[in-house]
Amino acid sequence: MDKRIALVTGASRGIGRAVATALAASGCHVLINYRCRQPDAEATLALVQRAGGSGELCPFDVADGTACEQSVAGLLQTHQRIDVLVNNAGIRSDSLLVFMKAEQWQQVLATNLSSFFNVTQPIVKQMALQRQGRIVTIASTAGQTGVEGQTNYAAAKAGVIGASKALAREVAKRGVTVNVLAPGFIETDMTAGLSRKELLAQIPAGRFGKPEDVAAAAVFLCSEAAGYITGAVLNINGGVYT
Ligand code: NDP
């Protein structure tokens, strides 16, 4: 298959779905990862195909190191390579730190930060060997500014920024770029329960972002044209001060 192979984690819904669809439209064969919502992942696959692209479902839990190792090995065996990785899967579990349960801390760190190691580590080896690759990780404004009630989420998102900057330096000579997108408030299930009126007042652009706003930037950073951009953090937040 001549198409570039792209793995998008958490692609059953929201930002991941938009990224998967846009990468497919740009000519990638998309590996659609998700955790449990198969009907949603099938809907993403239908959108990918409607965009004229191709893809397949690959469910695994990005927080589970063994599951990631086995699943990535299976994908590499089938496709020989993965050219593009978008680390998008994420959860939040908000609470003031004084009330936060250890489980909330651990789940959010495992899904949003350890997942970076679990998924990227087996893929970057192969990218370095083939001397090309694109890795984009979705962080958040929360990891840049801190947000009250989100010490776990902010720690994880700040963590992926640091990890990406370090990895970018490790693999730059190998033709692999490693970048971060830092969205503000984007209209997805993750933000569905938030008080819009209060939040809109903080956004200079006067609106929430759309998943497609993030997807457009992801497609650019994963393109051939972005080969000299690495270790960058690109804000997609409507002008929120970071
Ligand atoms: P959604 O809640 O809409 O979707 C989350 C996606 O992640 C789903 O596909 C879900 O799969 C998947 N997922 C969750 N946990 C796991 C897991 N353990 N293993 C594999 N897949 C998993 O989130 P968004 O689209 O809003 O967010 C996407 C990313 O963008 C996240 O990293 C989030 O932190 C970040 N972000 C979002 C912002 C926003 O305003 N929405 C702002 C800044 C950053 P399933 O459907 O199977 O549960």
mmCIF file of N, CA and C and ligand atoms in Angstrom, residues 10-16 33-37 60-63 88-91 111 138-140 153 157 183-186 188-191, ligand 1:
data_model
loop_
_atom_site.group_PDB
_atom_site.id
_atom_site.type_symbol
_atom_site.label_atom_id
_atom_site.label_comp_id
_atom_site.label_asym_id
_atom_site.label_seq_id
_atom_site.Cartn_x
_atom_site.Cartn_y
_atom_site.Cartn_z
ATOM 1 N N GLY A 10 -7.934 7.474 20.302
ATOM 2 C CA GLY A 10 -9.166 8.164 20.702
ATOM 3 C C GLY A 10 -9.894 8.775 19.524
ATOM 4 N N ALA A 11 -10.031 7.979 18.459
ATOM 5 C CA ALA A 11 -10.601 8.530 17.213
ATOM 6 C C ALA A 11 -12.084 8.201 17.043
ATOM 7 N N SER A 12 -12.711 7.651 18.074
ATOM 8 C CA SER A 12 -14.134 7.311 17.934
ATOM 9 C C SER A 12 -15.040 8.534 18.039
ATOM 10 N N ARG A 13 -14.509 9.609 18.632
ATOM 11 C CA ARG A 13 -15.369 10.779 18.860
ATOM 12 C C ARG A 13 -14.534 12.054 18.788
ATOM 13 N N GLY A 14 -15.221 13.191 18.836
ATOM 14 C CA GLY A 14 -14.594 14.485 19.084
ATOM 15 C C GLY A 14 -13.421 14.839 18.178
ATOM 16 N N ILE A 15 -12.363 15.321 18.811
ATOM 17 C CA ILE A 15 -11.191 15.799 18.069
ATOM 18 C C ILE A 15 -10.554 14.658 17.285
ATOM 19 N N GLY A 16 -10.449 13.487 17.909
ATOM 20 C CA GLY A 16 -9.821 12.343 17.236
ATOM 21 C C GLY A 16 -10.558 11.953 15.962
ATOM 22 N N ASN A 33 -8.139 4.198 16.571
ATOM 23 C CA ASN A 33 -8.116 3.610 17.921
ATOM 24 C C ASN A 33 -9.258 4.184 18.775
ATOM 25 N N TYR A 34 -9.718 3.390 19.721
ATOM 26 C CA TYR A 34 -10.710 3.826 20.699
ATOM 27 C C TYR A 34 -10.641 2.843 21.853
ATOM 28 N N ARG A 35 -11.412 3.123 22.907
ATOM 29 C CA ARG A 35 -11.357 2.246 24.066
ATOM 30 C C ARG A 35 -12.522 1.273 24.073
ATOM 31 N N CYS A 36 -13.757 1.792 23.970
ATOM 32 C CA CYS A 36 -14.898 0.889 24.141
ATOM 33 C C CYS A 36 -16.092 1.210 23.239
ATOM 34 N N ARG A 37 -16.194 2.405 22.689
ATOM 35 C CA ARG A 37 -17.417 2.771 21.954
ATOM 36 C C ARG A 37 -17.318 2.390 20.484
ATOM 37 N N PHE A 60 -7.835 -0.473 21.580
ATOM 38 C CA PHE A 60 -7.011 -0.877 22.718
ATOM 39 C C PHE A 60 -6.968 0.283 23.697
ATOM 40 N N ASP A 61 -6.625 -0.051 24.950
ATOM 41 C CA ASP A 61 -6.620 0.940 26.024
ATOM 42 C C ASP A 61 -5.228 1.576 26.093
ATOM 43 N N VAL A 62 -5.141 2.860 25.782
ATOM 44 C CA VAL A 62 -3.825 3.516 25.748
ATOM 45 C C VAL A 62 -3.181 3.624 27.130
ATOM 46 N N ALA A 63 -3.987 3.405 28.175
ATOM 47 C CA ALA A 63 -3.439 3.462 29.538
ATOM 48 C C ALA A 63 -2.798 2.134 29.944
ATOM 49 N N ASN A 88 -4.024 11.344 20.767
ATOM 50 C CA ASN A 88 -5.168 12.218 21.053
ATOM 51 C C ASN A 88 -6.013 11.739 22.224
ATOM 52 N N ALA A 89 -6.055 10.422 22.480
ATOM 53 C CA ALA A 89 -6.973 9.883 23.504
ATOM 54 C C ALA A 89 -6.749 10.594 24.831
ATOM 55 N N GLY A 90 -7.834 10.948 25.485
ATOM 56 C CA GLY A 90 -7.690 11.615 26.777
ATOM 57 C C GLY A 90 -8.991 11.607 27.557
ATOM 58 N N ILE A 91 -8.857 11.782 28.854
ATOM 59 C CA ILE A 91 -10.026 11.911 29.733
ATOM 60 C C ILE A 91 -9.744 13.035 30.724
ATOM 61 N N THR A 111 -3.969 7.733 31.410
ATOM 62 C CA THR A 111 -4.599 7.875 30.081
ATOM 63 C C THR A 111 -3.986 9.017 29.277
ATOM 64 N N ILE A 138 -1.884 15.756 21.480
ATOM 65 C CA ILE A 138 -2.851 16.790 21.854
ATOM 66 C C ILE A 138 -2.704 17.072 23.351
ATOM 67 N N ALA A 139 -2.205 18.254 23.667
ATOM 68 C CA ALA A 139 -2.111 18.687 25.065
ATOM 69 C C ALA A 139 -3.347 19.525 25.380
ATOM 70 N N SER A 140 -3.171 20.654 26.023
ATOM 71 C CA SER A 140 -4.312 21.509 26.366
ATOM 72 C C SER A 140 -3.800 22.814 26.953
ATOM 73 N N TYR A 153 -5.149 16.672 35.383
ATOM 74 C CA TYR A 153 -5.183 16.890 33.925
ATOM 75 C C TYR A 153 -4.068 17.861 33.503
ATOM 76 N N LYS A 157 -1.007 17.072 30.949
ATOM 77 C CA LYS A 157 -0.853 17.821 29.703
ATOM 78 C C LYS A 157 0.471 18.586 29.672
ATOM 79 N N PRO A 183 -5.088 22.771 22.406
ATOM 80 C CA PRO A 183 -6.409 23.379 22.205
ATOM 81 C C PRO A 183 -6.923 24.050 23.477
ATOM 82 N N GLY A 184 -7.778 25.040 23.252
ATOM 83 C CA GLY A 184 -8.509 25.643 24.368
ATOM 84 C C GLY A 184 -9.819 24.891 24.527
ATOM 85 N N PHE A 185 -10.943 25.616 24.479
ATOM 86 C CA PHE A 185 -12.243 24.942 24.619
ATOM 87 C C PHE A 185 -12.760 24.525 23.243
ATOM 88 N N ILE A 186 -12.924 23.236 23.060
ATOM 89 C CA ILE A 186 -13.374 22.699 21.780
ATOM 90 C C ILE A 186 -14.705 21.973 22.011
ATOM 91 N N THR A 188 -16.878 19.295 22.126
ATOM 92 C CA THR A 188 -16.902 17.826 22.069
ATOM 93 C C THR A 188 -17.636 17.327 23.315
ATOM 94 N N ASP A 189 -17.746 16.009 23.439
ATOM 95 C CA ASP A 189 -18.366 15.434 24.637
ATOM 96 C C ASP A 189 -17.638 15.881 25.905
ATOM 97 N N MET A 190 -16.302 16.080 25.780
ATOM 98 C CA MET A 190 -15.517 16.420 26.972
ATOM 99 C C MET A 190 -15.928 17.749 27.578
ATOM 100 N N THR A 191 -16.411 18.675 26.739
ATOM 101 C CA THR A 191 -16.767 20.006 27.240
ATOM 102 C C THR A 191 -18.288 20.215 27.299
HETATM 103 P P1 NDP B 1 -13.879 13.071 23.835
HETATM 104 O O1 NDP B 1 -14.253 12.801 25.256
HETATM 105 O O2 NDP B 1 -14.870 13.624 22.900
HETATM 106 O O3 NDP B 1 -13.263 11.731 23.189
HETATM 107 C C1 NDP B 1 -12.272 11.039 23.880
HETATM 108 C C2 NDP B 1 -11.714 9.962 22.982
HETATM 109 O O4 NDP B 1 -10.639 9.310 23.668
HETATM 110 C C3 NDP B 1 -12.718 8.883 22.640
HETATM 111 O O5 NDP B 1 -12.451 8.428 21.331
HETATM 112 C C4 NDP B 1 -12.396 7.781 23.651
HETATM 113 O O6 NDP B 1 -12.742 6.459 23.226
HETATM 114 C C5 NDP B 1 -10.888 7.914 23.718
HETATM 115 N N1 NDP B 1 -10.308 7.346 24.923
HETATM 116 C C6 NDP B 1 -10.497 7.730 26.198
HETATM 117 N N2 NDP B 1 -9.782 6.945 27.034
HETATM 118 C C7 NDP B 1 -9.129 6.042 26.238
HETATM 119 C C8 NDP B 1 -8.256 4.960 26.496
HETATM 120 N N3 NDP B 1 -7.878 4.651 27.746
HETATM 121 N N4 NDP B 1 -7.779 4.237 25.441
HETATM 122 C C9 NDP B 1 -8.146 4.547 24.167
HETATM 123 N N5 NDP B 1 -8.978 5.562 23.869
HETATM 124 C C10 NDP B 1 -9.463 6.295 24.898
HETATM 125 O O7 NDP B 1 -12.575 14.019 23.954
HETATM 126 P P2 NDP B 1 -12.100 15.247 23.029
HETATM 127 O O8 NDP B 1 -12.235 14.889 21.609
HETATM 128 O O9 NDP B 1 -12.671 16.486 23.571
HETATM 129 O O10 NDP B 1 -10.545 15.287 23.437
HETATM 130 C C11 NDP B 1 -9.531 14.693 22.638
HETATM 131 C C12 NDP B 1 -8.184 15.124 23.205
HETATM 132 O O11 NDP B 1 -8.095 16.544 23.180
HETATM 133 C C13 NDP B 1 -7.963 14.720 24.658
HETATM 134 O O12 NDP B 1 -6.608 14.387 24.858
HETATM 135 C C14 NDP B 1 -8.313 15.986 25.417
HETATM 136 O O13 NDP B 1 -7.671 16.029 26.670
HETATM 137 C C15 NDP B 1 -7.779 17.034 24.471
HETATM 138 N N6 NDP B 1 -8.362 18.350 24.631
HETATM 139 C C16 NDP B 1 -9.701 18.560 24.493
HETATM 140 C C17 NDP B 1 -10.223 19.829 24.637
HETATM 141 C C18 NDP B 1 -11.670 20.145 24.495
HETATM 142 O O14 NDP B 1 -12.053 21.285 24.786
HETATM 143 N N7 NDP B 1 -12.516 19.211 24.068
HETATM 144 C C19 NDP B 1 -9.346 20.959 24.961
HETATM 145 C C20 NDP B 1 -7.963 20.640 25.075
HETATM 146 C C21 NDP B 1 -7.506 19.380 24.906
HETATM 147 P P3 NDP B 1 -14.215 5.842 23.545
HETATM 148 O O15 NDP B 1 -15.167 6.581 22.649
HETATM 149 O O16 NDP B 1 -14.095 4.398 23.197
HETATM 150 O O17 NDP B 1 -14.480 6.123 25.002
#
